[in-house]
Short mmCIF file of C-alpha atoms in Angstrom, two decimals:
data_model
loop_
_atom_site.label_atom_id
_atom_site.label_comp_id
_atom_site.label_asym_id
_atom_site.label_seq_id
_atom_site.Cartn_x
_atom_site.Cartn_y
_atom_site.Cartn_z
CA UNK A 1 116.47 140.39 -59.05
CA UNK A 2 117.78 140.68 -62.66
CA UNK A 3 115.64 138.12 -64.83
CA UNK A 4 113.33 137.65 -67.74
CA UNK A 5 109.75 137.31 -66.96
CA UNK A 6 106.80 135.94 -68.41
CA UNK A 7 102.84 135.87 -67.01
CA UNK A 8 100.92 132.65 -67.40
CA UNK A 9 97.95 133.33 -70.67
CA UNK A 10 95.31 133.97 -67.70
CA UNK A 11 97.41 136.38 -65.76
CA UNK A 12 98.53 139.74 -66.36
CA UNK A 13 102.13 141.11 -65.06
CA UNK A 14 102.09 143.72 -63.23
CA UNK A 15 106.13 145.40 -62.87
CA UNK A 16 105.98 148.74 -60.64
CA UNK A 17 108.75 150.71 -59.64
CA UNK A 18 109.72 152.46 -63.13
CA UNK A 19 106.22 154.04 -64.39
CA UNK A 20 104.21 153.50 -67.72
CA UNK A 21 104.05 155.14 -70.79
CA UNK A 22 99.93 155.38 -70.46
CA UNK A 23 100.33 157.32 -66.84
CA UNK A 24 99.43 154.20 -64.68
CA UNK A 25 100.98 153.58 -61.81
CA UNK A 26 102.83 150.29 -63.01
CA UNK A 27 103.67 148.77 -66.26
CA UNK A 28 101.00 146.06 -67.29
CA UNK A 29 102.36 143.19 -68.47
CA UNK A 30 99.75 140.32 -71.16
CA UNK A 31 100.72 137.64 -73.23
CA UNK A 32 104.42 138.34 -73.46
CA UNK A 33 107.64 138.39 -71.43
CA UNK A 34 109.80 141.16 -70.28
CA UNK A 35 113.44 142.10 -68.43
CA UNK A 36 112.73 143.53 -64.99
CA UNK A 37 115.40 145.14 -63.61
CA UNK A 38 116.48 144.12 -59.80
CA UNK A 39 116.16 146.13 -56.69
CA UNK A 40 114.47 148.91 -58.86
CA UNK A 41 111.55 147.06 -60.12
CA UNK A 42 109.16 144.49 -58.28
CA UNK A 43 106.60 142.52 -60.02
CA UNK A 44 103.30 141.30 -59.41
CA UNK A 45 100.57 139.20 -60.84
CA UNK A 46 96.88 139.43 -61.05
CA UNK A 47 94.26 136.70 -62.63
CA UNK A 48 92.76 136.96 -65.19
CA UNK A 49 90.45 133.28 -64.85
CA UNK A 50 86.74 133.55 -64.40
CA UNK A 51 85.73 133.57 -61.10
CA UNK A 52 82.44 132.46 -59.57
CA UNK A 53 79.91 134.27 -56.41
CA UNK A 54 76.63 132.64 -55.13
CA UNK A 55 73.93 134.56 -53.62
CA UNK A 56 70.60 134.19 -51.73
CA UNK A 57 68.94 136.90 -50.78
CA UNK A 58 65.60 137.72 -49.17
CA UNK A 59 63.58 140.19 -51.00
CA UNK A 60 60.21 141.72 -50.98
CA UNK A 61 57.93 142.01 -54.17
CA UNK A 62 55.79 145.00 -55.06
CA UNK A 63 52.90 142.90 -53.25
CA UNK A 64 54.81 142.85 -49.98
CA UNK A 65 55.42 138.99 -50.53
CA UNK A 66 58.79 137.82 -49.43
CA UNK A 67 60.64 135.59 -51.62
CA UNK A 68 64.11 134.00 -51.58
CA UNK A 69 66.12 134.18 -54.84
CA UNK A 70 69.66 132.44 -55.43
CA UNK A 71 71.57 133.38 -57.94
CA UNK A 72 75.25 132.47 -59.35
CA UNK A 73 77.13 135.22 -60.90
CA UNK A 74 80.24 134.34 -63.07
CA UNK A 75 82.72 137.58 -63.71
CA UNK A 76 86.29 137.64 -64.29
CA UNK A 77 88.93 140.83 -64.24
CA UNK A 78 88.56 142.64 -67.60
CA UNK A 79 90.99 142.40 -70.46
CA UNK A 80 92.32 146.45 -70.69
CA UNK A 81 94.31 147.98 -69.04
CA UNK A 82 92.63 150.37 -67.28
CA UNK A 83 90.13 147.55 -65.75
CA UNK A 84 93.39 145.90 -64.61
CA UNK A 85 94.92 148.53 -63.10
CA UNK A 86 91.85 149.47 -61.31
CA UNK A 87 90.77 145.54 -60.23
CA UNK A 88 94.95 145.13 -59.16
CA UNK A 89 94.38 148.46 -56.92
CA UNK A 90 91.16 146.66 -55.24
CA UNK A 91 91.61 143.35 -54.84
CA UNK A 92 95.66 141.97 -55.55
CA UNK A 93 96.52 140.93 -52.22
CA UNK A 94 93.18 138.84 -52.01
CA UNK A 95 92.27 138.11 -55.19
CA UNK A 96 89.22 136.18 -55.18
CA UNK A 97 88.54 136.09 -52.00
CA UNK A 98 87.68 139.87 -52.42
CA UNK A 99 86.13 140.00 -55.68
CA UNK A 100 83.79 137.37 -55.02
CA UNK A 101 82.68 139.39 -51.78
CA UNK A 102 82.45 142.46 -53.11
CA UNK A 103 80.38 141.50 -56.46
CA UNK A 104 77.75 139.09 -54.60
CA UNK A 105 77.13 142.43 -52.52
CA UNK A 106 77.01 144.39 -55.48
CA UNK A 107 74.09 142.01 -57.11
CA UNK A 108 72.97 141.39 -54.12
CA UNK A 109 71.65 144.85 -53.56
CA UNK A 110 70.62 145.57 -57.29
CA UNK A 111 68.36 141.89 -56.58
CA UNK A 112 66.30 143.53 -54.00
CA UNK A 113 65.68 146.32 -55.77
CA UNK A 114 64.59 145.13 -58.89
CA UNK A 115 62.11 142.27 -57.38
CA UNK A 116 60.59 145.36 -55.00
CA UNK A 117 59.46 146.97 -58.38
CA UNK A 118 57.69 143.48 -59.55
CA UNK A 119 54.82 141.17 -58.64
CA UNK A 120 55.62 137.69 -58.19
CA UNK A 121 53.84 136.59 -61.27
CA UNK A 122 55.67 138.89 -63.54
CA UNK A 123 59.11 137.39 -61.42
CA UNK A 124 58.05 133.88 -61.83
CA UNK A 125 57.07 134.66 -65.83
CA UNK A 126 59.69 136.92 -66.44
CA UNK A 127 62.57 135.54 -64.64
CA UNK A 128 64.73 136.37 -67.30
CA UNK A 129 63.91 139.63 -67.75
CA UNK A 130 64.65 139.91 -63.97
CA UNK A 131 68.50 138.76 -64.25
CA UNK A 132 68.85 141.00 -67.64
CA UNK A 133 68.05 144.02 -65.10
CA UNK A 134 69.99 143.14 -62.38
CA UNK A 135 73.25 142.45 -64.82
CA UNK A 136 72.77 145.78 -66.56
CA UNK A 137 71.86 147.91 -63.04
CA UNK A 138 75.59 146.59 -61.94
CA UNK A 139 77.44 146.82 -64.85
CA UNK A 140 78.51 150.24 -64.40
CA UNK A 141 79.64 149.50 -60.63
CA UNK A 142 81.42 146.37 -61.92
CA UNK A 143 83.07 148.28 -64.59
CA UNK A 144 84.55 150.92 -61.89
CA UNK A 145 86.68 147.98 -60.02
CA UNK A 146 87.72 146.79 -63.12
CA UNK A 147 86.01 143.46 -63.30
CA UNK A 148 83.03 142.48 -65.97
CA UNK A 149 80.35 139.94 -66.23
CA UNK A 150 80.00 137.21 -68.15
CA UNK A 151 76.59 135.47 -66.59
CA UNK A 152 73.82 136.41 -64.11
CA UNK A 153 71.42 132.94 -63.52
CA UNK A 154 68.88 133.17 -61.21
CA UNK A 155 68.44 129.63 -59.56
CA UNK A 156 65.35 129.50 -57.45
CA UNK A 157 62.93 131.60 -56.13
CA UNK A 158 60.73 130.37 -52.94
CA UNK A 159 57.98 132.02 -50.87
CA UNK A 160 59.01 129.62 -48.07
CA UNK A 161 55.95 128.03 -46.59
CA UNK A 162 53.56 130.47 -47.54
CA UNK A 163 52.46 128.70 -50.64
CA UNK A 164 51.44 131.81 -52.86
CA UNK A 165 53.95 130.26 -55.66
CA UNK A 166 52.18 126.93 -55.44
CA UNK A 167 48.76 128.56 -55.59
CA UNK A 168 49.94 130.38 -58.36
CA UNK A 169 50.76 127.05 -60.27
CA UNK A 170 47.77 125.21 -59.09
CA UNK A 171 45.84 126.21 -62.31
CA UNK A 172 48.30 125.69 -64.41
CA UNK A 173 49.05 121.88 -62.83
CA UNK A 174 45.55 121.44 -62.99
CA UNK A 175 45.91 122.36 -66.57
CA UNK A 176 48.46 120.63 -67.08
CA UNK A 177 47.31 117.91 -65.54
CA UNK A 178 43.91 117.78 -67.42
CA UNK A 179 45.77 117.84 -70.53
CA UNK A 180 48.44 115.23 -69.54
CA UNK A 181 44.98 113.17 -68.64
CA UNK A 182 43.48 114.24 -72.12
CA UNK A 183 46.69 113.28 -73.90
CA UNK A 184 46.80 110.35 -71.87
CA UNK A 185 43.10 109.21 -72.58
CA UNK A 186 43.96 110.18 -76.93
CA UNK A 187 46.89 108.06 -76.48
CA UNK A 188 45.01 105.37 -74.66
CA UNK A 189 42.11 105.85 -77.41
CA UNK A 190 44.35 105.81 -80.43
CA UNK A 191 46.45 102.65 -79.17
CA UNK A 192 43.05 101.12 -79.64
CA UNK A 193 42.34 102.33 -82.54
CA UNK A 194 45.18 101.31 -83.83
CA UNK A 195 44.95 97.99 -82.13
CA UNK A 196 41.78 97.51 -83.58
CA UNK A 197 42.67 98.63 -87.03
CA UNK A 198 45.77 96.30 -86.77
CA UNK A 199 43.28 93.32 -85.29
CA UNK A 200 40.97 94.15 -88.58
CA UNK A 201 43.88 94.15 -91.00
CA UNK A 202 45.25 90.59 -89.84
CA UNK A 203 41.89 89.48 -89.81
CA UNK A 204 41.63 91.37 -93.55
CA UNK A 205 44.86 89.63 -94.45
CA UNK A 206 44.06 86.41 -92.93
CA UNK A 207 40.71 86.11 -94.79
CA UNK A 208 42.13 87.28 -97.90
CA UNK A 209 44.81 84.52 -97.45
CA UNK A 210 42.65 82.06 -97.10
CA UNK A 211 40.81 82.75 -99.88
CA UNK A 212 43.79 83.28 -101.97
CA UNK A 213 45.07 79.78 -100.62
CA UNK A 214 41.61 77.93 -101.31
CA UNK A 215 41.69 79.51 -105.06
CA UNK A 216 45.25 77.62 -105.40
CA UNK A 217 43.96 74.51 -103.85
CA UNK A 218 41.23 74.83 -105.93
CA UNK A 219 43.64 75.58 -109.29
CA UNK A 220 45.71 73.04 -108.15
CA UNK A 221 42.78 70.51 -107.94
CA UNK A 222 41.21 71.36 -111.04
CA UNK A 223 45.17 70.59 -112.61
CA UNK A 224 45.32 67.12 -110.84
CA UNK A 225 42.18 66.06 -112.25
CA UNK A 226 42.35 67.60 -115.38
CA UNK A 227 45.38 66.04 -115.41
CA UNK A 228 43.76 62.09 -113.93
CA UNK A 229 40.85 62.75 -117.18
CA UNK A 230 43.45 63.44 -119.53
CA UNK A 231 43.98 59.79 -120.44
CA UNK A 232 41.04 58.45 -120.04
CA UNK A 233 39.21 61.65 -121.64
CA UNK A 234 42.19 60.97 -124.79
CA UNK A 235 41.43 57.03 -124.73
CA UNK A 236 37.20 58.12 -125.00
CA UNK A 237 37.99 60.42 -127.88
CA UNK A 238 40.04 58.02 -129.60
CA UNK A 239 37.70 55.26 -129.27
CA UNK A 240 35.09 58.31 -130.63
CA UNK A 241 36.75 58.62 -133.03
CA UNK A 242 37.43 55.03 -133.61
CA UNK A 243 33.26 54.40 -133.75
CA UNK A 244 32.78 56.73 -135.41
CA UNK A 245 34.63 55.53 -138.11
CA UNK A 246 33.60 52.52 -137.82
CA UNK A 247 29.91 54.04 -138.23
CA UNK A 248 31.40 55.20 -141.14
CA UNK A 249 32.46 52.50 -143.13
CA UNK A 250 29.11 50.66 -141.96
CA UNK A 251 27.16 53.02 -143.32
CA UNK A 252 28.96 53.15 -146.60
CA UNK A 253 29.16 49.41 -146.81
CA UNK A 254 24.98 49.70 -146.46
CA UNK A 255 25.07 51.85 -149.04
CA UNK A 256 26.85 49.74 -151.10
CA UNK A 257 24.78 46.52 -150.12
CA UNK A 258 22.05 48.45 -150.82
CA UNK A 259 23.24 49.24 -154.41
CA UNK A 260 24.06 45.59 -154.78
CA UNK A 261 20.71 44.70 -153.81
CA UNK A 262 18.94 47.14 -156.12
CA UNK A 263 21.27 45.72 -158.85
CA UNK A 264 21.13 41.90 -158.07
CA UNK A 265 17.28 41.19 -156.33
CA UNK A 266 15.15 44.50 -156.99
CA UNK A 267 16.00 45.49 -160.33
CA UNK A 268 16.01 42.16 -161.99
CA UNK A 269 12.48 42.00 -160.11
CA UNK A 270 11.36 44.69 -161.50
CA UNK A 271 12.09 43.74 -164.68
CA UNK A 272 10.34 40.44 -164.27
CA UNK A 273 7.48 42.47 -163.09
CA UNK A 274 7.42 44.63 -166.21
CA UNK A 275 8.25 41.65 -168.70
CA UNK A 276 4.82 39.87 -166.60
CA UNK A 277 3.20 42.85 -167.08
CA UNK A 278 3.87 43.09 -170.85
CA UNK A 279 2.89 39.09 -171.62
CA UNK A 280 -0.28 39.97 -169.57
CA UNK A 281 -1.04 43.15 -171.67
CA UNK A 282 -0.09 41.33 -174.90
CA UNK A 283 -2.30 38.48 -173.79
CA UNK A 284 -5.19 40.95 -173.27
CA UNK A 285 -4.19 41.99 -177.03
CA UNK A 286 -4.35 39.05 -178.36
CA UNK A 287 -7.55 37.82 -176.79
CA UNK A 288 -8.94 41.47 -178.33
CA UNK A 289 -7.32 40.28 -181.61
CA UNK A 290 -8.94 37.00 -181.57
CA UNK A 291 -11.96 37.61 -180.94
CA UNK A 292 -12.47 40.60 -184.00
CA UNK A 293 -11.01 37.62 -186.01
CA UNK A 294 -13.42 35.27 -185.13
CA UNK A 295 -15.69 37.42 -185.20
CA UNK A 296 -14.44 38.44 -189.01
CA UNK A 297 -13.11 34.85 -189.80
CA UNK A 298 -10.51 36.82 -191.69
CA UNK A 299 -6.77 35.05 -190.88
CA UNK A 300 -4.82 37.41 -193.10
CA UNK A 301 -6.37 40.39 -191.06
CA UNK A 302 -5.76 39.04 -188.21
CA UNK A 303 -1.89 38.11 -189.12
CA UNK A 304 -2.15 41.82 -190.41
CA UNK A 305 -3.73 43.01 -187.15
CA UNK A 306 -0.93 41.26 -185.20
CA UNK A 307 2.00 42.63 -187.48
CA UNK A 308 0.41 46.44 -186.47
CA UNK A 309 0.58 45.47 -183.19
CA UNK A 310 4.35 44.20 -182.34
CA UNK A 311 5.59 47.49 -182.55
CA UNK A 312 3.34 48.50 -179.91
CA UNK A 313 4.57 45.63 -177.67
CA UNK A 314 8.07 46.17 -178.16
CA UNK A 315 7.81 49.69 -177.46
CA UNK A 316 5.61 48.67 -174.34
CA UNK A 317 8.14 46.15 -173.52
CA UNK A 318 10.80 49.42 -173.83
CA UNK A 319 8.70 51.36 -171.80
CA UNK A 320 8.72 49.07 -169.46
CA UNK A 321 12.12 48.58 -169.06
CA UNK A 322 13.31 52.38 -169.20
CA UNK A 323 11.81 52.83 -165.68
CA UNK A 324 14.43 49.90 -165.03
CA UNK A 325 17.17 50.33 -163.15
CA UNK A 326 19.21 48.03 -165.39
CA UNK A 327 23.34 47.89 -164.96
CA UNK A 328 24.65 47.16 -168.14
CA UNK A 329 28.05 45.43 -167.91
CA UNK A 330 29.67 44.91 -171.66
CA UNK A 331 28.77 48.46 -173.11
CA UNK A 332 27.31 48.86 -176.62
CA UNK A 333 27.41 44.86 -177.39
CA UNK A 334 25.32 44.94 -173.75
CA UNK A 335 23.09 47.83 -175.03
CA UNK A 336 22.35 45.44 -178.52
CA UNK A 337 21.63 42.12 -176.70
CA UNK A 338 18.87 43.97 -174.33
CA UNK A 339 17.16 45.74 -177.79
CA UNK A 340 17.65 42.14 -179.43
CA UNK A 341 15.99 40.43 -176.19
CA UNK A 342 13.17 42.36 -176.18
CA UNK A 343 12.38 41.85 -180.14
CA UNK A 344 12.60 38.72 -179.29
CA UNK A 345 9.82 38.91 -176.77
CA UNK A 346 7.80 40.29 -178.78
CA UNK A 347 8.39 38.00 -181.55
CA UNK A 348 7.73 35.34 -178.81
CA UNK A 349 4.46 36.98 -178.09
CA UNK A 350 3.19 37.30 -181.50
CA UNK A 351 4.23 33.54 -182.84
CA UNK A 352 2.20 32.59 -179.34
CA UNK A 353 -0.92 34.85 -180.18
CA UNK A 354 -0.64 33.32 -183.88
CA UNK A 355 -0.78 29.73 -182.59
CA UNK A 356 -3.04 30.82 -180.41
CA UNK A 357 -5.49 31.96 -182.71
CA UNK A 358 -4.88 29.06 -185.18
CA UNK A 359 -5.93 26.42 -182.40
CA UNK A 360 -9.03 28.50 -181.58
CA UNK A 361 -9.94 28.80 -185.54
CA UNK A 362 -9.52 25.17 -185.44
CA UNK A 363 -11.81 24.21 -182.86
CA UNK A 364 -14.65 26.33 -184.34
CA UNK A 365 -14.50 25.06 -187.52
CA UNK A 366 -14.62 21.49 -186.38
#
């Protein structure tokens, strides 16, 4: 039938009936459409999707052990030509059906061949290395139908019930096993460590917070009654203050009595004390005098003797009163009246020693 067509992207078209260019025995078709001629041409289509084959085989190792392997192999129909042409020779009128037949039996026998040449330890350690043979032992047999691999995953190996596999692993479980224990015991041993470290820091922090707290209570405290004593602590150094003041002025008002009292009671005594003192030694003299008159009967001497002597008892008189603490009041005319006072004295004393001595002459010449 006269039409134009065009293959799906996973399918290639296959149009027979008028030859290739490239010698194949139809025209292959990818990725774009074409005009078949009818009655002449007839065309066909093969996949191109990824198909999938499981296997489980039972194989013998090297030690005569049997194990079964499964396996899942995922191949697909090659993009060239040549791989198409070859796969749509093999397998178009039962796609995947056939493929997936034919390429588990391909692995199948390249399985048991490869795990005859190993030990089961080197197949359960190695289990990679065991699908990297396999793929590449039936590459070249996968290549001739035209189809290629994409993955080769080996599922599960068993021994059945012979338990060589789990003996095998024993060690390792115990291994395991001690070190999941070991692990578990650190764990167990570091989550009380860490417990107690954590129990010591909040009882660290707690502590330190207490202590931190009692130095504010205490601060605070010492504020409040600082604070209570300022007052009163002001008020007692005010009335210090106050005292001492008045202390003070008391003392500088004794002081001043003091000065009164020297000038008013013990100076003016003093004086009287000296002016005593002066009669008394100016009596003395003039007993002296009286009796070397007598004892001359001479008058004029003795008036003479007395003359010789004021002097003396004015300047005794001064003497006296220069140890004085006298407070003169009216300056200079103050300064005359004390010299005239005590010239005066003196002239008191002698007119008293002269009557004196005229009564006793008297009263021995009667």
């Amino acid at each position: 039938m006269l039409g134009y067509h065009v293959p799906d992207p996973d399918e290639a078209m296959l149009v027979s009936g008028g030859g290739s260019k490239d010698n194949a025995p139809f025209r292959v078709v990818i990725g774009h459409g074409t005009w078949v001629l009818p009655f002449f041409r007839k065309v066909r289509f093969l996949s191109l999707a990824m198909f999938e084959a499981e296997i489980a085989e039972r194989c013998v190792t090297k030690q005569a052990i049997q194990l079964d392997v499964r396996a899942v192999i995922a191949f697909k129909v090659a993009n060239d030509t040549q791989s198409i042409v070859n796969a749509a020779q093999r397998f178009l009128s039962e796609q995947e059906q056939e493929m997936s037949v034919l390429t588990g039996r391909i692995f199948s026998g390249h399985l048991r061949s490869i795990v005859g040449s190993m030990t089961v330890e080197e197949i359960i350690r190695e289990r990679q290395r065991l699908a990297d043979e396999v793929l590449v032992a039936s590459k070249v047999e996968m290549g001739n139908i035209g189809l290629s691999v994409d993955s080769f995953q080996i599922q599960s190996i068993d021994d059945g019930n012979l338990g060589y596999i789990t003996a095998l692993a024993a060690p390792h479980n115990a291994a395991v096993q001690r070190d999941a224990q070991i692990a578990q015991a650190a764990a167990a041993q570091a989550a009380a460590q860490a417990e107690q470290e954590s129990l010591r820091r909040q009882a660290e922090y707690s502590r330190e917070t207490s202590i931190l707290r009692a130095q504010y209570q205490h601060d605070i405290d010492k504020a409040n009654a600082e604070a209570a004593q300022a007052g009163p602590l002001a008020q007692a150094v005010a009335l210090q203050e106050v005292l001492e003041a008045q202390a003070e002025q008391a003392r500088k008002q004794a002081e001043l009595r003091e000065q009164q009292l020297q000038a008013e009671v013990v100076k003016p005594a003093l004086a009287e004390a000296e002016r005593v003192r002066i009669l008394a030694e100016a009596e003395a003299n003039r007993t002296r005098i009286q009796a070397e008159a007598a004892a001359s009967n001479n008058r004029i001497a003795l008036d003479q003797l007395l003359i010789e002597q004021l002097p003396e008892i004015v300047k005794s008189a001064a003497a006296g009163l220069a140890h004085a603490n006298v407070t003169v009041l009216n300056g200079p005319e103050g300064v005359g009246e004390i010299i005239n006072g005590m010239v005066g004295q003196g002239l008191t004393v002698f007119n008293s020693l002269q009557k004196a001595l005229s009564s006793d002459n008297d009263r021995a010449a009667d």
